[in-house]
Structures are given as structure tokens and as C-alpha cells.
Short mmCIF file of C-alpha atoms and ligand atoms in Angstrom, two decimals:
data_model
loop_
_atom_site.label_atom_id
_atom_site.label_comp_id
_atom_site.label_asym_id
_atom_site.label_seq_id
_atom_site.Cartn_x
_atom_site.Cartn_y
_atom_site.Cartn_z
CA MET A 1 70.17 102.55 109.18
CA LYS A 2 73.45 103.05 111.07
CA ILE A 3 76.55 101.44 109.57
CA THR A 4 80.03 101.14 111.07
CA ILE A 5 82.64 101.06 108.31
CA ILE A 6 86.02 99.48 109.06
CA ALA A 7 89.28 100.39 107.37
CA GLY A 8 92.76 99.48 108.52
CA ALA A 9 95.21 99.20 105.65
CA ARG A 10 96.06 100.87 102.34
CA PRO A 11 93.88 98.71 100.08
CA ASN A 12 90.96 99.18 102.53
CA PHE A 13 91.09 102.97 102.19
CA ILE A 14 90.85 102.66 98.40
CA LYS A 15 87.83 100.35 98.81
CA ILE A 16 85.85 102.35 101.36
CA ALA A 17 86.19 105.71 99.56
CA PRO A 18 83.50 105.05 96.91
CA ILE A 19 81.20 103.28 99.42
CA ILE A 20 81.21 106.41 101.61
CA LYS A 21 80.49 108.55 98.55
CA ALA A 22 77.56 106.30 97.62
CA ILE A 23 76.17 106.57 101.18
CA GLU A 24 76.54 110.36 101.14
CA LYS A 25 74.73 110.50 97.79
CA LYS A 26 71.77 108.71 99.39
CA GLN A 27 71.93 110.98 102.46
CA SER A 28 71.76 114.07 100.25
CA LYS A 29 68.51 112.70 98.81
CA GLY A 30 67.06 112.35 102.30
CA THR A 31 67.52 108.59 102.73
CA ASN A 32 67.83 107.51 106.35
CA ILE A 33 71.34 106.06 106.36
CA SER A 34 74.33 107.11 108.44
CA TYR A 35 77.83 105.78 108.98
CA ARG A 36 80.62 105.85 111.52
CA LEU A 37 84.12 105.36 110.12
CA VAL A 38 86.56 103.39 112.26
CA HIS A 39 90.26 103.33 111.33
CA THR A 40 91.94 100.47 113.17
CA GLY A 41 95.41 101.96 112.72
CA GLN A 42 96.80 98.77 111.15
CA HIS A 43 98.61 100.96 108.58
CA TYR A 44 99.77 104.22 110.13
CA ASP A 45 102.62 105.52 107.93
CA LYS A 46 101.56 108.79 106.29
CA ASN A 47 102.40 107.21 102.89
CA LEU A 48 100.08 104.27 103.47
CA SER A 49 97.26 105.99 105.31
CA GLU A 50 96.85 109.78 105.65
CA THR A 51 97.78 110.44 102.00
CA PHE A 52 94.91 108.21 100.87
CA PHE A 53 92.40 110.01 103.10
CA GLU A 54 93.53 113.34 101.66
CA GLU A 55 93.71 112.31 98.01
CA LEU A 56 90.49 110.28 97.95
CA ASN A 57 88.58 112.83 100.04
CA ILE A 58 87.75 110.28 102.71
CA PRO A 59 86.33 112.00 105.82
CA GLN A 60 88.45 111.91 108.97
CA PRO A 61 87.70 108.68 110.89
CA ASP A 62 85.26 109.03 113.80
CA ALA A 63 87.58 106.77 115.78
CA ASN A 64 91.15 105.59 115.37
CA LEU A 65 92.01 102.45 117.32
CA GLU A 66 95.76 103.02 116.72
CA VAL A 67 96.71 99.36 116.98
CA LYS A 68 99.87 99.66 114.82
CA SER A 69 102.14 96.67 114.07
CA GLY A 70 102.61 93.33 115.82
CA THR A 71 102.62 89.64 115.08
CA GLN A 72 99.50 88.25 113.40
CA ALA A 73 98.01 87.29 116.78
CA GLU A 74 99.08 90.46 118.59
CA GLN A 75 97.61 92.71 115.92
CA THR A 76 94.37 90.73 115.57
CA ALA A 77 93.89 90.64 119.36
CA ALA A 78 94.63 94.36 119.72
CA ILE A 79 92.08 95.23 117.03
CA MET A 80 89.45 92.97 118.63
CA THR A 81 89.97 94.39 122.11
CA ALA A 82 89.82 97.99 120.95
CA PHE A 83 86.94 97.49 118.51
CA GLU A 84 84.79 95.69 121.08
CA LYS A 85 84.88 98.78 123.31
CA GLU A 86 84.25 101.05 120.33
CA LEU A 87 81.21 99.09 119.13
CA ILE A 88 79.69 98.80 122.62
CA GLN A 89 80.04 102.57 123.07
CA ASN A 90 78.73 103.31 119.59
CA PRO A 91 76.05 100.75 118.71
CA SER A 92 75.37 100.10 115.06
CA ASP A 93 72.94 98.09 112.90
CA LEU A 94 75.67 96.72 110.68
CA VAL A 95 79.46 96.47 110.54
CA LEU A 96 80.84 96.68 107.01
CA VAL A 97 84.30 95.22 106.42
CA VAL A 98 86.25 95.19 103.16
CA GLY A 99 89.04 93.03 101.74
CA ASP A 100 91.11 90.49 103.60
CA VAL A 101 93.41 92.16 106.12
CA ASN A 102 93.57 91.45 109.86
CA SER A 103 91.19 94.35 110.57
CA THR A 104 88.60 92.73 108.28
CA MET A 105 88.56 89.46 110.21
CA ALA A 106 89.04 90.91 113.69
CA CYS A 107 86.18 93.42 113.41
CA ALA A 108 83.86 90.87 111.78
CA ILE A 109 84.35 88.51 114.75
CA VAL A 110 83.74 91.29 117.28
CA ALA A 111 80.58 92.45 115.52
CA LYS A 112 79.14 88.97 115.17
CA LYS A 113 79.74 88.20 118.86
CA LEU A 114 77.88 91.39 119.78
CA ASN A 115 75.02 90.22 117.56
CA VAL A 116 75.58 92.96 115.02
CA LYS A 117 75.13 92.03 111.33
CA VAL A 118 78.28 91.82 109.20
CA ALA A 119 78.60 92.84 105.54
CA HIS A 120 81.75 91.78 103.69
CA VAL A 121 82.78 93.61 100.55
CA GLU A 122 85.03 91.47 98.31
CA ALA A 123 83.65 88.29 99.84
CA GLY A 124 84.25 84.82 98.43
CA ILE A 125 87.62 85.25 96.72
CA ARG A 126 89.95 82.32 97.43
CA SER A 127 93.56 81.57 96.49
CA GLY A 128 93.51 78.09 98.03
CA ASP A 129 96.84 78.97 99.65
CA MET A 130 96.48 78.56 103.40
CA THR A 131 100.00 79.88 104.01
CA MET A 132 98.70 83.38 103.20
CA PRO A 133 97.35 85.24 106.25
CA GLU A 134 94.85 86.90 103.90
CA GLU A 135 93.33 83.53 102.92
CA ILE A 136 92.66 82.71 106.57
CA ASN A 137 91.15 86.17 107.07
CA ARG A 138 88.87 85.61 104.05
CA ILE A 139 87.65 82.19 105.20
CA VAL A 140 87.01 83.23 108.81
CA THR A 141 85.28 86.47 107.79
CA ASP A 142 83.01 84.77 105.27
CA SER A 143 82.10 82.05 107.74
CA ILE A 144 80.32 84.66 109.91
CA THR A 145 79.22 87.20 107.27
CA ASP A 146 75.51 88.02 106.87
CA TYR A 147 75.66 89.96 103.58
CA PHE A 148 78.23 88.97 100.98
CA PHE A 149 79.20 91.43 98.23
CA THR A 150 81.24 89.78 95.48
CA THR A 151 83.44 90.97 92.63
CA SER A 152 82.88 87.93 90.38
CA THR A 153 80.60 85.00 89.80
CA THR A 154 83.53 82.74 90.74
CA ALA A 155 83.62 84.37 94.19
CA SER A 156 79.85 83.88 94.54
CA GLU A 157 80.24 80.20 93.55
CA ASN A 158 83.03 79.76 96.13
CA LEU A 159 80.66 81.00 98.83
CA ILE A 160 77.98 78.54 97.75
CA LYS A 161 80.58 75.74 97.96
CA TYR A 162 81.37 76.86 101.51
CA GLY A 163 77.67 76.62 102.39
CA ALA A 164 76.59 80.27 102.26
CA ASN A 165 72.92 81.00 101.68
CA ALA A 166 72.55 82.08 98.03
CA THR A 167 70.01 84.77 98.90
CA HIS A 168 72.65 86.54 100.99
CA ILE A 169 75.18 86.72 98.14
CA HIS A 170 75.15 89.83 95.97
CA PHE A 171 77.37 90.02 92.89
CA VAL A 172 77.91 93.78 92.67
CA GLY A 173 81.27 94.32 90.93
CA ASN A 174 84.48 95.83 92.21
CA VAL A 175 84.74 98.88 94.50
CA MET A 176 88.48 99.19 93.76
CA ILE A 177 87.49 99.89 90.17
CA ASP A 178 84.89 102.45 91.31
CA THR A 179 87.78 104.40 92.85
CA LEU A 180 89.86 103.97 89.71
CA TYR A 181 87.11 105.38 87.44
CA GLN A 182 86.29 108.18 89.89
CA ASN A 183 89.89 109.39 89.88
CA LEU A 184 91.22 108.78 86.37
CA THR A 185 90.92 112.45 85.44
CA ARG A 186 92.80 113.47 88.60
CA ILE A 187 95.91 111.29 88.24
CA SER A 188 99.22 113.13 87.84
CA PRO A 189 102.94 112.37 87.43
CA PRO A 190 105.07 112.17 90.57
CA GLN A 191 107.72 114.82 91.25
CA PHE A 192 110.50 112.45 90.15
CA TRP A 193 109.00 111.94 86.66
CA ASP A 194 111.26 114.49 84.95
CA GLU A 195 114.18 113.99 87.29
CA PHE A 196 114.30 110.27 86.37
CA GLY A 197 113.65 111.01 82.69
CA LEU A 198 110.65 108.68 82.60
CA VAL A 199 108.93 108.30 79.24
CA LYS A 200 105.35 107.06 78.77
CA ASN A 201 105.11 103.33 77.90
CA ASN A 202 108.83 102.83 78.38
CA TYR A 203 109.25 101.91 82.06
CA VAL A 204 108.15 99.08 84.31
CA ILE A 205 106.49 99.36 87.74
CA LEU A 206 107.55 96.91 90.42
CA THR A 207 105.86 96.31 93.78
CA LEU A 208 106.66 93.46 96.19
CA HIS A 209 105.44 92.97 99.73
CA ARG A 210 104.18 89.39 100.17
CA PRO A 211 106.13 87.37 102.75
CA SER A 212 106.83 84.65 100.12
CA ASN A 213 108.83 87.16 98.04
CA VAL A 214 110.37 89.52 100.56
CA ASP A 215 110.87 87.84 103.93
CA GLU A 216 114.12 86.07 102.94
CA GLU A 217 116.71 88.81 102.42
CA LYS A 218 119.05 86.78 100.19
CA SER A 219 116.36 85.64 97.78
CA LEU A 220 114.82 89.14 97.69
CA ILE A 221 118.18 90.59 96.66
CA ALA A 222 118.65 87.85 94.02
CA LEU A 223 115.14 88.56 92.70
CA LEU A 224 115.78 92.31 92.44
CA GLN A 225 119.11 91.73 90.72
CA GLY A 226 117.45 89.33 88.27
CA ILE A 227 114.65 91.79 87.46
CA ASP A 228 117.21 94.57 87.05
CA LYS A 229 118.99 92.55 84.35
CA MET A 230 115.83 91.24 82.69
CA VAL A 231 114.30 94.49 81.43
CA GLY A 232 117.07 95.52 79.05
CA ASP A 233 117.26 99.32 78.79
CA LYS A 234 113.93 100.02 80.49
CA LYS A 235 113.80 101.77 83.84
CA ILE A 236 111.94 100.12 86.70
CA VAL A 237 110.16 102.27 89.29
CA PHE A 238 109.98 100.39 92.61
CA PRO A 239 107.83 102.05 95.29
CA ILE A 240 109.13 100.11 98.24
CA HIS A 241 106.64 98.90 100.85
CA PRO A 242 107.77 99.45 104.49
CA ARG A 243 107.79 95.68 105.05
CA THR A 244 110.18 95.15 102.13
CA LYS A 245 112.29 98.14 103.13
CA ALA A 246 112.67 96.73 106.64
CA ILE A 247 114.00 93.44 105.25
CA LEU A 248 116.57 95.18 103.04
CA GLY A 249 117.61 97.35 105.99
CA GLU A 250 120.88 99.11 105.27
CA THR A 251 121.83 96.77 102.40
CA LYS A 252 123.35 98.82 99.60
CA LEU A 253 122.08 97.35 96.35
CA ILE A 254 123.80 98.08 93.06
CA LEU A 255 120.99 98.10 90.56
CA LYS A 256 121.33 99.62 87.10
CA ASN A 257 117.69 100.09 86.14
CA ILE A 258 115.68 99.94 89.37
CA LEU A 259 114.75 103.29 90.91
CA LEU A 260 113.75 102.92 94.55
CA VAL A 261 111.07 105.37 95.66
CA GLU A 262 108.75 105.75 98.66
CA PRO A 263 105.26 104.15 98.49
CA GLN A 264 103.30 106.45 96.21
CA GLY A 265 100.02 108.21 96.87
CA TYR A 266 97.07 106.93 94.85
CA LEU A 267 97.01 109.68 92.21
CA ASN A 268 100.73 109.47 91.39
CA PHE A 269 100.70 105.69 91.56
CA MET A 270 97.79 105.31 89.16
CA PHE A 271 99.47 107.74 86.75
CA LEU A 272 102.59 105.57 86.89
CA ILE A 273 100.58 102.38 86.32
CA LYS A 274 98.43 103.79 83.51
CA ASN A 275 101.46 104.99 81.55
CA SER A 276 103.74 102.02 82.18
CA PHE A 277 105.01 99.45 79.70
CA ALA A 278 104.32 96.62 82.14
CA VAL A 279 103.89 95.89 85.84
CA ILE A 280 105.62 93.26 87.97
CA THR A 281 103.89 92.80 91.32
CA ASP A 282 102.66 90.46 94.02
CA SER A 283 99.65 92.65 94.83
CA GLY A 284 96.13 91.46 94.18
CA GLY A 285 94.60 94.93 93.88
CA ILE A 286 97.13 96.11 91.32
CA SER A 287 96.34 93.14 89.05
CA GLU A 288 92.71 94.32 89.04
CA GLU A 289 93.68 97.87 88.12
CA THR A 290 96.04 96.73 85.33
CA THR A 291 93.24 94.51 84.01
CA VAL A 292 90.91 97.48 83.63
CA LEU A 293 93.65 99.73 82.22
CA GLY A 294 94.90 97.05 79.80
CA ILE A 295 98.46 97.14 81.17
CA PRO A 296 100.43 93.86 81.03
CA CYS A 297 100.86 92.52 84.56
CA PHE A 298 103.22 89.79 85.79
CA THR A 299 102.13 88.51 89.19
CA MET A 300 104.94 86.94 91.19
CA ARG A 301 102.84 84.38 93.05
CA THR A 302 101.90 80.75 92.52
CA THR A 303 98.19 81.28 93.16
CA THR A 304 95.63 84.03 92.78
CA GLU A 305 92.26 84.71 94.36
CA ARG A 306 91.39 86.85 91.34
CA PRO A 307 91.26 84.34 88.44
CA GLU A 308 89.27 86.73 86.22
CA THR A 309 92.36 88.97 85.93
CA ILE A 310 94.05 86.04 84.19
CA LYS A 311 91.12 84.54 82.24
CA ILE A 312 89.82 87.85 80.94
CA GLY A 313 92.44 90.44 81.83
CA THR A 314 96.10 91.15 81.24
CA ASN A 315 97.47 89.35 84.29
CA ASN A 316 100.03 86.52 84.03
CA LEU A 317 100.67 84.32 87.04
CA VAL A 318 104.40 83.65 86.77
CA GLY A 319 105.35 82.06 90.10
CA THR A 320 108.08 83.35 92.37
CA SER A 321 111.23 82.35 90.46
CA ILE A 322 113.22 84.86 88.47
CA GLU A 323 113.80 82.17 85.80
CA ASN A 324 110.10 81.82 85.04
CA LEU A 325 109.47 85.56 85.19
CA THR A 326 112.32 86.08 82.69
CA LEU A 327 110.85 83.41 80.40
CA GLU A 328 107.33 84.86 80.50
CA PHE A 329 108.59 88.43 80.11
CA ALA A 330 110.61 87.39 77.04
CA LYS A 331 107.49 85.73 75.55
CA PHE A 332 105.58 88.97 76.07
CA LEU A 333 108.37 91.05 74.45
CA LYS A 334 108.18 88.75 71.41
CA ASN A 335 104.43 88.27 71.08
CA GLY A 336 102.85 91.23 72.90
CA LEU A 337 99.62 90.99 74.90
CA SER A 338 97.55 87.92 74.16
CA LYS A 339 94.29 89.17 75.65
CA ARG A 340 92.59 92.15 77.19
CA GLY A 341 89.13 92.56 78.66
CA ILE A 342 87.18 93.99 81.58
CA PRO A 343 85.36 91.57 83.91
CA GLU A 344 81.58 91.75 84.26
CA LEU A 345 80.27 94.62 86.44
CA TRP A 346 83.70 96.23 86.89
CA ASP A 347 82.02 99.36 85.66
CA GLY A 348 82.46 101.92 88.45
CA CYS A 349 78.98 101.38 89.97
CA ALA A 350 79.65 98.63 92.55
CA SER A 351 79.33 100.94 95.56
CA ASP A 352 75.92 102.22 94.45
CA ARG A 353 74.76 98.61 94.13
CA ILE A 354 76.08 97.77 97.61
CA VAL A 355 74.28 100.69 99.24
CA ALA A 356 71.09 99.88 97.33
CA VAL A 357 71.18 96.30 98.69
CA LEU A 358 71.95 97.47 102.25
CA LEU A 359 68.93 99.76 102.20
CA THR A 360 66.68 96.76 101.59
CA LYS A 361 67.96 95.03 104.77
N1 UDP B 401 99.11 101.47 95.68
C1 UDP B 401 99.41 102.84 95.78
N2 UDP B 401 100.72 103.21 95.90
C2 UDP B 401 101.77 102.31 95.88
C3 UDP B 401 101.43 100.93 95.78
C4 UDP B 401 100.10 100.54 95.69
O1 UDP B 401 98.52 103.68 95.73
O2 UDP B 401 102.93 102.72 95.99
C5 UDP B 401 97.70 101.05 95.61
C6 UDP B 401 97.37 100.23 94.38
O3 UDP B 401 97.00 101.00 93.30
C7 UDP B 401 96.26 99.34 94.83
C8 UDP B 401 96.51 99.15 96.30
O4 UDP B 401 97.43 100.18 96.68
O5 UDP B 401 95.03 99.98 94.64
C9 UDP B 401 97.07 97.77 96.53
O6 UDP B 401 97.59 97.69 97.74
P1 UDP B 401 98.55 96.51 98.21
O7 UDP B 401 99.40 96.07 97.11
O8 UDP B 401 99.18 97.02 99.44
O9 UDP B 401 97.50 95.42 98.67
P2 UDP B 401 96.91 94.12 97.99
O10 UDP B 401 96.17 94.52 96.78
O11 UDP B 401 98.04 93.22 97.69
O12 UDP B 401 96.01 93.59 99.05
#
């Protein structure tokens, strides 16, 4: 079996790493399975791309479509145009896409129109928020997917509601957590750890990159100033996403506690998360990692496509206002964590299950 694996953006790299390892494990036992790795070039900063290939030992891509940035339509169209040529030149039995970025949707459409089967890893998750580009990518991708791999029974149920054939849905667990477990012994403090005088369990991690939080410069500044005041004497490490950095531009912010740093590589970032007091974020992936590590997480969004991180895990959905975040953070300071647990099958073996299913197809 010949598989084309698609990766375009930071969270994709983290998701494909263990799938490739699982395929290579099978290859070493003589199983007839091969893969071609296609990087669409959606993320191209060293910090968001190359570093992850190096740190997670992902092989160099067989092809890089180098699409880079653009509007939603420009980027999607550029990926489709380039991937169509790539797939015609390099035929494959199956195209495997992960997550919910533009590359996921664009490559799924191209594959399906060339009559190539599509497998979607992290299928079926839904926020219900159609203003998120990711939600549209999820719905379109799942509407043409042949093999669905889900992280939760809720995601599997969503697919059934949308009319997917139950025999094509495979609840396998979470590949993001495979990567987490595979690398926990390799995580290490960033260079600035000593320089900033960071102390385990006494600092907060902040990440923000969703349009709803960062696209309006004035409200982003107000949010940062509010968070800066809220945490008392704790430091806040803020690895700033290029999108957020571009909005702030040359603005000089006077922030007492917030330390602005470059986006971190996986091994430094997971060290920072694992040893933090709490995390404030609008990332979906990070709320999964904090759930498994038992770190309190405050998600600055009004919806989530990962309800298990709230029902079972340490995630709190606090909306996008600083007032509500401050209220919920104060409650946590007073009462501590109210719950902690690891969702079913988030056990580090999802990629092995995926490859086992693919080999039956
Ligand atoms: N991440 C990282 N360095 C950072 C910020 C995030 O390694 O400075 C990792 C993080 O651990 C998670 C993934 O990137 O695994 C999440 O990516 P992002 O927030 O960009 O995407 P989302 O999860 O919101 O789709």
C-alpha cells in the first residue's frame, strides 16, 4: 500500500510524526506499506516548520509545494493547484490528511477528485462555530473522507449525525498525545529559563493566535494588559505566533509580567507547559496536552471542538473577555483544580491503531 501523507502547518507536523514512526515500524517487519510525505509549505518559518522536523525526527518531505501565505481562498487554491500536479505525477492508493488546516481540506478535495481514497485523522470534531476557518475545513474534509479516525466517541457520533457510514469510522485515540508520550523524556528548558529566573510551577504560559482574539489590535493590547495585571506576581511566558506579532507590529507594550519570546520548538515548549502553574491559550492542541499533563488550562474561546478536555480534563472555556478570564482565574486561585482525567484511548498508541486499520483496507 502506497500512502501520501500531507502536512502543512505546525500542529500537522506534531500529528504526522508518530504516524510515520508507526508506518516505519511495520516496514521494518516486512509489511508492504510505503509513504510519500508532502509538505504544502503553509507554515514556512523555521520556528513553525523546520524545527519540528528536526526535533521530532520527521524525514525530509519528498515534496514541498511551497505555497506560503495568502488569503483563505488564495492559499487553498494554491495548495490544490500544486497538489494536483504532485498527485498525478506520484500516484498513491490513499491520501492521509490530519487536523483542520487549509492543507487538510485542499488536499482532500484534490485526492477525492482524482479518485484516490482519503483518510482523515482527527475527523469528526466540531465547534459549531462557522466563523472559524477550521470548522469549514473540518466539515468539507469529512464530507468526502473515506476512512475517519477519531479522537473521541463524541467525534464519532458527530460523523454519524452528518451521515457518515459507521463502518468507516474508527475511534483510535489521539496522535498528538502519541507525540507527547514519545517525547516526554526528551523535553528540556529553553535557553531563557535561567535568564528570566523561571521557577517550576510558578509561571503561566500564554499563546494566542485565533483571529477572534488577535485580529483587532486595540482589543489584543487591552487583553494583554488585562492578563498582565491578573496574574499577581507570576511571570507569563508568551511565545508569540507570527500572526499575532504581525498585528502588534512595532507597538511598544509596557507589560510588567509578560515575557515575549519567539514561538518555541516542541521540546522546549512541552517543558514549559509541563512545569507551568497554568496555561492561557486559544489553541485546541494545547488544551489536549494540558489535559494529559494535568495542567490547568484557560481557553479564551466561546466554543470548543474538544469537549472532552472540559468534561474530563483540566480545560476551562472562559470566553474572550478579560473580565470573565479574571473571574475564572480567581476562582481557580481560591479553589484549585476541580477535576483531572485522561480521555479514553489517549494512551500513546493511536498511530499504531491507525496503521493497523489502513492495512486492512
Ligand atoms: N506549540 C509549540 N510551540 C509553541 C506553541 C505551540 O510547540 O510556541 C505546539 C503545541 O504544543 C501544540 C501545537 O503546537 O502541540 C498547537 O499548535 P497551534 O496552537 O498552532 O494549533 P491549534 O492546536 O490551535 O490548531
